[in-house]
Structures are given as C-alpha cells and as structure tokens.
XYZ file of C-alpha atoms in Angstrom:
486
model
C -248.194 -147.574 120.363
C -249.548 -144.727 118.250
C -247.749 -141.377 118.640
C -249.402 -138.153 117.163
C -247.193 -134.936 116.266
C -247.874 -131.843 114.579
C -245.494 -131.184 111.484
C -245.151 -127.512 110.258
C -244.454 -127.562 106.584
C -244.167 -123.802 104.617
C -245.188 -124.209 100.828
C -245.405 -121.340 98.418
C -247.789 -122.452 96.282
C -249.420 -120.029 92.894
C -252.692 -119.336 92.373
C -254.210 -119.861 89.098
C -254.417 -115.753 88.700
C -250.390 -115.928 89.496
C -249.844 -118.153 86.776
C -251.818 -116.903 84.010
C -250.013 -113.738 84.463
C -246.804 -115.583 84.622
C -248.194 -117.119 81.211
C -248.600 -112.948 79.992
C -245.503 -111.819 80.750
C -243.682 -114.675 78.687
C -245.422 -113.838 75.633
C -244.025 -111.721 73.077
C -245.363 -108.930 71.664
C -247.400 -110.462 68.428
C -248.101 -113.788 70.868
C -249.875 -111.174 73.279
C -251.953 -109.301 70.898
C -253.366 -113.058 69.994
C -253.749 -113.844 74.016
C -255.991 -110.775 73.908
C -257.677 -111.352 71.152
C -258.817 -115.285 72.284
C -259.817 -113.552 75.567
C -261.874 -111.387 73.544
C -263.751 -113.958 71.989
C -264.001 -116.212 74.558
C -265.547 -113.443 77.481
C -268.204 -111.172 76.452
C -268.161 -109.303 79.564
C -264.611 -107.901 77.841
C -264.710 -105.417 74.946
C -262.354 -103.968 72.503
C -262.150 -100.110 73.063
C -261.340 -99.177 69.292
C -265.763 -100.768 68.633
C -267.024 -98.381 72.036
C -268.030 -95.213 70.874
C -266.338 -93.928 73.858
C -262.905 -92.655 73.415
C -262.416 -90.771 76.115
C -259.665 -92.850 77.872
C -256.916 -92.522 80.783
C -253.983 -93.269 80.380
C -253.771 -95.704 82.841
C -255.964 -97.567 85.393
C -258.673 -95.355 87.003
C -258.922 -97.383 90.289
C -260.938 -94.695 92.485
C -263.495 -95.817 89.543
C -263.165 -99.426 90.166
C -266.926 -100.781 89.596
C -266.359 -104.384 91.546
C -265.132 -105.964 94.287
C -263.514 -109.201 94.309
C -264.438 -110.043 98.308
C -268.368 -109.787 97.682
C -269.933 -112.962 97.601
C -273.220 -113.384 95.486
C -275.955 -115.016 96.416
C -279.467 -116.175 94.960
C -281.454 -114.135 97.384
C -279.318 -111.092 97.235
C -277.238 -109.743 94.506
C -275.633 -106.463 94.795
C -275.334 -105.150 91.254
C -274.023 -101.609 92.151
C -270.893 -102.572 92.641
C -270.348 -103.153 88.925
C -271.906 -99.985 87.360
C -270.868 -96.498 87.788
C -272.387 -93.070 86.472
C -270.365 -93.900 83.333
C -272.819 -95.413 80.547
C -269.912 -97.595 79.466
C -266.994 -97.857 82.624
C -263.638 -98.276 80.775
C -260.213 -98.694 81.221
C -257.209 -97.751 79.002
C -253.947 -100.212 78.657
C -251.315 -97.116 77.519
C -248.008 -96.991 78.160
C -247.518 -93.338 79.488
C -244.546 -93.107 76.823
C -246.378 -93.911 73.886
C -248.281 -91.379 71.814
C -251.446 -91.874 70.509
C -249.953 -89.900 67.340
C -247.621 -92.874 66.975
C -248.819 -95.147 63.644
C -250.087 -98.937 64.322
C -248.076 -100.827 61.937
C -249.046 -104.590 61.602
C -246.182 -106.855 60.724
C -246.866 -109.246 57.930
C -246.613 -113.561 57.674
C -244.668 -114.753 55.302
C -246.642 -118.416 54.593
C -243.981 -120.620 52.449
C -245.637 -123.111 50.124
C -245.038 -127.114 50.955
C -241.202 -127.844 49.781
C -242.879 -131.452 48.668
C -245.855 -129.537 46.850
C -243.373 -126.988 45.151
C -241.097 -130.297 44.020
C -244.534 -132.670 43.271
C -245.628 -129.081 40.962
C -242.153 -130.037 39.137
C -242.593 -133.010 38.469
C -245.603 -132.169 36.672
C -243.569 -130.651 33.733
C -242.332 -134.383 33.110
C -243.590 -137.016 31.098
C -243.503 -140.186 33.404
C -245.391 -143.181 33.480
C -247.221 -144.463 36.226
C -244.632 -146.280 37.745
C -241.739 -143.423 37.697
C -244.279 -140.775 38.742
C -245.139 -143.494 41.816
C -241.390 -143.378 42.458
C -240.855 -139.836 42.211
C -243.274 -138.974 44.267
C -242.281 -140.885 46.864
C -238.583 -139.685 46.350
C -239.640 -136.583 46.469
C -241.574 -137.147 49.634
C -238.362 -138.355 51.302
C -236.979 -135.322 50.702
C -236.253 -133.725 54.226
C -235.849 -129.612 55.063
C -232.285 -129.084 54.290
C -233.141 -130.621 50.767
C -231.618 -134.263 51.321
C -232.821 -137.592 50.634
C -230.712 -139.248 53.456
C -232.164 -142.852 52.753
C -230.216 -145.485 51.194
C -231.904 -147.143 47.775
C -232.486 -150.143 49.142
C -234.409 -149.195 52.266
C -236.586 -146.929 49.427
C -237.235 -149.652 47.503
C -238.414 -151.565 50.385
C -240.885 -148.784 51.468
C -242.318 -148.963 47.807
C -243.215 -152.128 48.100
C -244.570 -152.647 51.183
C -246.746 -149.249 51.605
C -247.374 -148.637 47.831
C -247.308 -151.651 46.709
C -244.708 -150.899 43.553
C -242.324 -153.170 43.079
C -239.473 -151.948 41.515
C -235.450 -152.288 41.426
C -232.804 -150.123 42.871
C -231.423 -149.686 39.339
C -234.913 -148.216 38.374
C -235.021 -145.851 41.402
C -231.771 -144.210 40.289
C -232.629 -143.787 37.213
C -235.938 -141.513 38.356
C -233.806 -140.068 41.279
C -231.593 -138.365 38.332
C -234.651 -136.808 37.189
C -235.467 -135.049 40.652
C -231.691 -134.035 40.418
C -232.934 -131.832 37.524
C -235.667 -130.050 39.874
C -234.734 -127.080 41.267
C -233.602 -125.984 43.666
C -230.498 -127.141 42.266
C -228.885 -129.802 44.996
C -232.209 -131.293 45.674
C -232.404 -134.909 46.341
C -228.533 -135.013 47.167
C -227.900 -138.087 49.368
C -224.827 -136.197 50.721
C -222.642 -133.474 50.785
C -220.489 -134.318 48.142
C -223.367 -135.239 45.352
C -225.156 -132.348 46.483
C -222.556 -129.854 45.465
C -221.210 -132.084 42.383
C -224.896 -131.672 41.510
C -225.366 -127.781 41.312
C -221.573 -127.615 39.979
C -222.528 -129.782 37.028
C -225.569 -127.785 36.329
C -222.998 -124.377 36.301
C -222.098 -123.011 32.805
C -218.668 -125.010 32.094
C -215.688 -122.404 32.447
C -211.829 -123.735 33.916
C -212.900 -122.903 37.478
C -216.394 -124.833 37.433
C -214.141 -127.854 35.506
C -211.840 -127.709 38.717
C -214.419 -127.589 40.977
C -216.117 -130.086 39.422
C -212.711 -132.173 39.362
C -211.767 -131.613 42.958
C -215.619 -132.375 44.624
C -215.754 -135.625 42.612
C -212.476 -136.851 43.049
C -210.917 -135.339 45.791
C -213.782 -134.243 48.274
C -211.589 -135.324 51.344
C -208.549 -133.251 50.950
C -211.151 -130.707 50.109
C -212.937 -130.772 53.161
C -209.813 -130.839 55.335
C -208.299 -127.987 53.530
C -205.026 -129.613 52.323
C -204.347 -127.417 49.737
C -200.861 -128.534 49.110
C -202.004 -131.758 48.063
C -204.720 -130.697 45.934
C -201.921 -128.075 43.769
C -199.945 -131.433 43.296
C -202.608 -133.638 42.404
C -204.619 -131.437 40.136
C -200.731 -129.600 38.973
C -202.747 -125.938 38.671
C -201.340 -122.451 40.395
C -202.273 -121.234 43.986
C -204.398 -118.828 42.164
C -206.586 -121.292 39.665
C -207.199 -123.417 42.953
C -208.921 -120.279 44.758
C -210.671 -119.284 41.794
C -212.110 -123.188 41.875
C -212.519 -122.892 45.942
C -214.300 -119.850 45.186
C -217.230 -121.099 42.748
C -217.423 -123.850 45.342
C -217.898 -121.565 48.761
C -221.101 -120.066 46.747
C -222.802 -123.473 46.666
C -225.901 -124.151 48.360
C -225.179 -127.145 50.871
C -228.829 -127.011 52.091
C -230.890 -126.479 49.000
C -234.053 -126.741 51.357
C -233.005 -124.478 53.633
C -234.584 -121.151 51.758
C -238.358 -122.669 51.968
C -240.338 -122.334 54.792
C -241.068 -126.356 55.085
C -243.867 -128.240 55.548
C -247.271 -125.915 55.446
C -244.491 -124.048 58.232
C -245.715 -120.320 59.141
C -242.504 -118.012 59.442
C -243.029 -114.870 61.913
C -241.222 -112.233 61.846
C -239.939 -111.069 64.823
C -241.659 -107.840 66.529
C -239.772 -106.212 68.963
C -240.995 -105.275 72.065
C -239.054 -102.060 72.984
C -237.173 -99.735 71.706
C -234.209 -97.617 72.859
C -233.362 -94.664 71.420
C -230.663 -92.170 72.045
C -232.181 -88.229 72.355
C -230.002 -85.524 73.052
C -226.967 -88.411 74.965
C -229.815 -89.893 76.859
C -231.137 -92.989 76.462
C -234.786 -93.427 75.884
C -237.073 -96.722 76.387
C -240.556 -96.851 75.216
C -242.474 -100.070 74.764
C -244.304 -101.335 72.063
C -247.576 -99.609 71.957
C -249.280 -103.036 70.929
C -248.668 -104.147 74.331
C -251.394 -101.512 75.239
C -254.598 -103.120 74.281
C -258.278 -100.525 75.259
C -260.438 -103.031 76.719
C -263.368 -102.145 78.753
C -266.891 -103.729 80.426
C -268.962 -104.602 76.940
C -272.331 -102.480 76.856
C -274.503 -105.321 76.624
C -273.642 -106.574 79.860
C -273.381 -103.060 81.162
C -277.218 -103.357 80.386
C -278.533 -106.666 81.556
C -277.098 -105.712 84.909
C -279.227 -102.192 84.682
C -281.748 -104.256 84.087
C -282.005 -106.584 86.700
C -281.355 -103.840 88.967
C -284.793 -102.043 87.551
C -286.912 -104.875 87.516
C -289.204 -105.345 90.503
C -289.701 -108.886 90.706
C -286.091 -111.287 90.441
C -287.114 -114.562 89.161
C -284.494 -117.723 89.664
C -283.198 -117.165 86.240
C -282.459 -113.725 85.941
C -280.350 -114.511 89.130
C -278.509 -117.439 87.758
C -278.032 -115.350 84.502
C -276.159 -112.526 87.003
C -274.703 -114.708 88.758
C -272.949 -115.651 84.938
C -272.439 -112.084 84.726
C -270.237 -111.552 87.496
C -268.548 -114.752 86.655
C -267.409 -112.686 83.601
C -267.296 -109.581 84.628
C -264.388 -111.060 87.256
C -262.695 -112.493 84.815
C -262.762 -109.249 82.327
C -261.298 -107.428 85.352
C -258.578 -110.019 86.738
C -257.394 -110.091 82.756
C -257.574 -105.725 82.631
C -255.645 -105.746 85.896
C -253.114 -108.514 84.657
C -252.483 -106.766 81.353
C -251.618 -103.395 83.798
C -248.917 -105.656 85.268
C -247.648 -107.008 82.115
C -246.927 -103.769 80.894
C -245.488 -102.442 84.022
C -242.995 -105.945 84.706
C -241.986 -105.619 81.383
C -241.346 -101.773 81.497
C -239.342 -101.816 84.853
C -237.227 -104.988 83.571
C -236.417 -103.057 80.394
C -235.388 -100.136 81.876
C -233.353 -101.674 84.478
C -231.567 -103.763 82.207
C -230.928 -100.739 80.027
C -229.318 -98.842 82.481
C -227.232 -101.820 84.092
C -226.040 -101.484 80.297
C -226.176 -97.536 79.619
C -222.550 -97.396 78.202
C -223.534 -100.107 75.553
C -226.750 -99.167 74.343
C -224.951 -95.075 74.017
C -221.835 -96.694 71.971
C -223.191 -100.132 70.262
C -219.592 -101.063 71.283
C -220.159 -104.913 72.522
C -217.114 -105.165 74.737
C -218.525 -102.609 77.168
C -221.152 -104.836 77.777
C -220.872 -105.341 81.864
C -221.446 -108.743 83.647
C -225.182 -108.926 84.275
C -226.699 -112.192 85.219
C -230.455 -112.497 86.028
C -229.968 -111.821 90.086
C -228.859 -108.232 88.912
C -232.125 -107.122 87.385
C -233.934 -108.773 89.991
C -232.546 -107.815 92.852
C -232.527 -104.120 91.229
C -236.258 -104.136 90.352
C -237.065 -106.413 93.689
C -238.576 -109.282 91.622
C -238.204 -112.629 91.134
C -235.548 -114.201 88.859
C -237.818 -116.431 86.961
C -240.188 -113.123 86.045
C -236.892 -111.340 84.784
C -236.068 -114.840 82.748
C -239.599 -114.642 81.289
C -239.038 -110.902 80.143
C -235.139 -111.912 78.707
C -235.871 -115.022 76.947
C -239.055 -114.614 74.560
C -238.295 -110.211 73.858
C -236.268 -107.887 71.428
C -235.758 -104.935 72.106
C -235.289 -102.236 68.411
C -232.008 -100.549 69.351
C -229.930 -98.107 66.930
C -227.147 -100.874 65.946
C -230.394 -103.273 65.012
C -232.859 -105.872 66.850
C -231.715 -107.933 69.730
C -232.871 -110.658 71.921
C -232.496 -109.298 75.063
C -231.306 -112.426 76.795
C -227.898 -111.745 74.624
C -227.092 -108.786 76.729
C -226.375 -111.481 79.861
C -223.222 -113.248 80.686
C -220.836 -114.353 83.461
C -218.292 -112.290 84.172
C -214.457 -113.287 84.394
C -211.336 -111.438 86.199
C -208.559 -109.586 83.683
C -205.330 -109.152 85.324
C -206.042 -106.186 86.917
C -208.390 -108.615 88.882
C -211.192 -106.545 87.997
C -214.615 -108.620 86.626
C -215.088 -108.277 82.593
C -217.776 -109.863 80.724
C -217.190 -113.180 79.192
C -219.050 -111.268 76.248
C -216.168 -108.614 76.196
C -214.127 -111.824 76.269
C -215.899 -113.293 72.822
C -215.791 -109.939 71.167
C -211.705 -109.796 71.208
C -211.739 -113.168 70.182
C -214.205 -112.658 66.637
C -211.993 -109.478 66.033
C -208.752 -111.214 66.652
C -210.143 -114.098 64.520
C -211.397 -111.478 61.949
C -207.996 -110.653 61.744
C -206.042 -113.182 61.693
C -203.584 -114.414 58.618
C -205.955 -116.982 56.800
C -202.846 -118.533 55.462
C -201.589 -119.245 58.669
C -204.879 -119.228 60.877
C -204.055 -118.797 64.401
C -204.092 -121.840 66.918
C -206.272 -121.962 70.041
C -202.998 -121.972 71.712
C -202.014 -118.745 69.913
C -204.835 -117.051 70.418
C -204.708 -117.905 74.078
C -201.225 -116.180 74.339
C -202.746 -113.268 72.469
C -205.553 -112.377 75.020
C -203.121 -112.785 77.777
C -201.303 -109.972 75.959
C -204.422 -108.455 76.178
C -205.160 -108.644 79.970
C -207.400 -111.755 79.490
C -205.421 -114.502 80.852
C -207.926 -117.578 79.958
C -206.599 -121.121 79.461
C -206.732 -122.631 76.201
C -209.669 -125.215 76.640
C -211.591 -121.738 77.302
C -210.929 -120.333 74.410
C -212.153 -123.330 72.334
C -214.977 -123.352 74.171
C -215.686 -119.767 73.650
C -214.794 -120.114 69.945
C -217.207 -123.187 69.615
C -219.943 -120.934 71.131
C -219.224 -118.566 68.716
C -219.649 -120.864 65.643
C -215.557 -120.504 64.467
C -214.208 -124.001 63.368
C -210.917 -124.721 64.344
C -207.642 -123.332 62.312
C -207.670 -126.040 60.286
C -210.797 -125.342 59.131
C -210.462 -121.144 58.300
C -207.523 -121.637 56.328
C -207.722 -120.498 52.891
C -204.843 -120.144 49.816
C-alpha cells in the first residue's frame, strides 16, 4: 500500500551573487585590486574611473541615481532602456572609503621575482671544466637539489635514476666525486645530504682560526653530543676551557642549516604583504582607516552608455539590435551587482576592523601583548550582527599596519583561561609570560616545564604542566635541554 506525506525540509542555500561576494571579502588587499582588474577586462559594460574624463565623484554610492533595476525583465518586443541612462553623459559611482583622502599618495608595492635555485646552481656549474659525462651528473645532482638546499637522495638510488632516464651509466664512486664539486657552489652548504655534512661543509670552507678547527672537530666527530647539548662531555673529550667551547658553539650557531632557504625557489613569485588597515593613535584615540586601494572608481563605460542612446533613438528595432541590448543589460547587471558588491566589501571589512579594534582598544593604545582580551570569532560577530564565517574571512587573509609593526589580524584571537582570581585572561596573555619568563631564564640551568609551571602559578596562572609544553611548542621554544648554552 502506497502512503503519500508531505515532508517540510528548511535549507539555507547561497546564491551565486552571495558567494562571489563571500569570494571578495576573503581577498586581500593586492588579491582584490587583481579581482578588479580581471573584472575589468572581462566586462566592458565596467570602466575604470581614473580613463573617464569625469572626475566629479561621491564619495560613496549615489543610489537615488541608480540607472537599473534588477526586477525588469527584457524582452524582444519591448526593451525599456531608460532605466539604465540618466541625465548624466557618463552615470558613475565612486568606491571611497569616507576616511581616506584623496590627498593621500597611491603607493604600489613591488614583486620581488627570485631566479630558479637550479638555474642559479646550473649558471655555476658553467665556470667548470667538465666533460660530458660529469656535467650529465651534475646537472642532475644539481636538479635533486630541493628548497632548503639538500640533496636528500642516497647515491645509489641517483645512480639508478641516471641510468634509467638519462641513460648514463655511471658508478657511485664517480657520483661522489662530481657531488664534491657542487659542494664548492655557493651557497655554501649546498648539496649537503644532511645536517651534519651540511655544516662540516660551510665550516671547512671558513678561514682556519682555533674556533673554526673546533668546530670543525666537534661537527665531524662529535655531532651527537653536539646536538643534545652535552657540553660536559664535549670539554672532556676535546680537553679545551668552557670558554674555547662557546667561542667554537658560536661560529657554529651562525651556520646556514638551509642554504636554500634565502632563494625564492622554483620560478616562485614572493609578495610582499600589503596591509589592509591601519590604526593609528591621534591625540589617545585610536584611529582606523582602510587601505585606500580597496576603493576602486568604476563606473558604466561610455561606449555602452551610447549604444543604449542609440537604440533608444532609432525608429525602427531590428532583431539584432535587440539581441545586442539584450547583451547589454546582461553586462550592465553584472557591472552593477560587482559596484554594489565592492560597496559591501569595503563596508564588512570596515565594521569588522573597527569592532575588533575596539574589543582590543587597550592593546592597540599600549602595544603591550598581555592586555590582549579573550576574543574568539562569536565576539565580533555577534557585535557587528554577522556571520562567523564572514568575520573568519576578514581575520584570516588581512594585516592590519599598527604602530608596534604589521599584523595578521587573526593573531589578535584566542581562548581565554581563568587566573586565580577566577577571572578569564587570554591564553595569549598566558604565552606572553611564558616567552618573557623563558627570555629570562638562566641558560645554564634552563628552566623545566615543571618549573616554569610552578612559576606562573606564582603568577596567578595556575596551568598544568602538559599546558605549558603545549603552549611552549606553539610558541616554537624547544625543550630545556635544548636552550641550554655554556
């Protein structure tokens, strides 16, 4: 027996406008300006307003001028062109944030394109005479050469390669012997298939003094005790003072252990970062402004301003001239959805700021981090009556330019944790103690994450050991082992 039932189901679902502008609000400051510029180039209904000879511009959306209407329909037999032209010989709108002066200087941040790391060791190997077999095998060394400057292959599985995809057939004795030479390239380290070799490597190429001779000593032949820090054993084995075994330490801490690291990588494009606000403290107030490159002119293009004049002149419509209308609104839509979107942008990302600033006024007046107060995303949200995700889009991809330097604004959230006055402190507060006590500390005798748990009870942080290591792993500190030093 069939049985029929209705079933009420509630779905939110996004339109495509919702999630372009979703899309917008992510993007960062120099990641918007090329957003605008594809939409540009891609609808010629939209203009730039620095080419209009028209500079007479609001500062914000005129909308009692608004030349379209989204709910007409259009139609073969009747197209209603008034709708999108006004009295104005060119209608446009101007994207300006009301706090940014038109005084204000358009700086353009520059690229910094790094060469190929293989082309700048391959230009190397140029300098050397090789015949065709070691330049085969050099090249290919050098090709195996990943970003931190490493060849982390052993010989064997090299010479294997060789043979089977460049058809040289060679010995592991031979491969050495050419792998010495790209030891010589620069930057020193390079080709190191560990650690160890890499510093031996840039040690041996150091002017030879008594503390490069230690170092040189102590990496080749006792790398372990080095790495582990037992300097007791290393004074015995080696029979030098406390102070020659620093002095040897000491050449070795300003090693390279990622040769690599300082090129840009493979054809790699590195940005540098833009931010997108910036606070500023005027007369013990804080003040937010917003990048003014997030405040594009854009306006209706004049060509299309006068094919619709057109049409709307001419006497007799033929089929085309509607279908090429009927194009024009497409675009013309579009130009305005993406003006009106751009509006929003810049008003989500203002409100967001400024809420988040104030949530964090005593912060951003002192640059002191352990006033920074609790804040998770609900906070800002439910003070700006938006959604979390929209205040996760504006945290996670913008900096904000504040007077103790550039930060990603996502940093100024954390959880917050109860001191033993059982009031809620930021687990960033928390961290801050920690680094200073750390700072601090007796390197000799570097403090345990036991001890340093008894000292931010002492403090009025009463956190249990496993949370401190935790918060010290976040914070990139090895263990006290690790940060001792003679």
């Amino acid at each position: 027996m069939l049985k029929q039932h209705l079933q009420f189901k509630l779905s939110q679902k996004l339109s495509p406008q919702q999630i372009q502008l979703m899309k917008l609000i992510q993007l960062p400051t120099q990641a918007f300006e090329q957003r605008v510029k594809q939409e540009l180039e891609e609808n010629p209904a939209l203009d730039s307003g620095k080419d209009s000879g028209d500079n007479d511009f609001e500062n914000d959306f005129d909308n009692s001028n608004d030349e379209y209407n989204d709910n007409e329909t259009i139609g073969n037999d009747d197209i209603n062109v008034d709708e999108y032209l006004s009295d104005d010989e060119i209608p446009d709108y101007r994207m300006q944030a009301n706090n940014y002066s038109s005084d204000d200087e358009e700086k353009s941040m520059p690229y910094a394109a790094g060469m190929s790391f293989t082309q700048h060791l391959i230009n190397q190997l140029n300098t050397y005479r090789l015949d065709d077999e070691e330049r085969d095998i050099a090249e290919f060394l050098v090709g195996s050469v990943d970003e931190s400057g490493y060849i982390r292959r052993s010989l064997s599985d090299i010479m294997d390669d060789l043979a089977f995809t460049q058809n040289v057939y060679t010995s592991e004795e031979k491969i050495n012997s050419v792998l010495k030479i790209v030891h010589q390239l620069d930057p020193a380290g390079v080709g190191a298939r560990n650690l160890q070799e890499c510093l031996s490597i840039q040690l041996h190429r150091k002017d030879r003094t008594p503390d490069t001779e230690l170092a040189i000593d102590i990496i080749d032949n006792a790398f372990e005790q080095f790495t582990k820090k037992h300097y007791n054993k290393l004074l015995q084995k080696f029979d030098v003072t406390e102070l020659q075994l620093k002095d040897a330490i000491h050449e070795i801490e300003h090693l390279n252990p990622k040769p690599g690291g300082s090129y840009a990588g493979n054809n790699r494009i590195v940005e540098h970062v833009v931010p997108d606000f910036a606070i500023r403290i005027v007369d013990g107030e804080l003040e937010l402004t917003l990048n003014g490159r997030n405040a594009p002119e854009l306006h209706v293009s004049r060509g299309y301003n006068d094919m619709l004049k057109g049409y709307k002149e001419s006497k007799e419509k033929s089929k085309s001239q509607k279908d090429a209308v009927l194009f024009i609104k497409q675009k013309l839509d579009a130009a305005k959805w993406f003006i009106e979107a751009i509006k929003q942008r810049q008003q989500t990302l203002f409100v967001t700021m400024s809420a988040i600033m104030h949530y964090q006024e005593e912060y951003f007046l002192t640059g002191d981090e352990r006033t920074l107060k609790p804040m998770i995303l609900k906070d800002i949200a439910d003070e700006i009556n938006m959604d979390v995700s929209t205040v996760s889009r504006v945290a996670n991809s913008k900096y904000v330019d504040t007077p103790y330097g550039t930060k990603l604004i996502k940093d100024f959230f954390s959880e917050a944790m109860k001191n033993d006055q059982g009031e809620d402190v930021s687990t960033r507060e928390i961290k801050k103690i920690l680094e200073t006590v750390i700072e601090e500390e007796n390197k000799k005798k570097p403090l345990t994450d036991e001890n340093l748990a008894s000292i931010l009870k002492e403090k009025g942080y009463p956190i249990a050991r496993r949370t401190v290591a935790k918060y010290r792993e976040q914070l990139d500190i090895p263990v006290a082992r690790l940060r001792k030093k003679i």
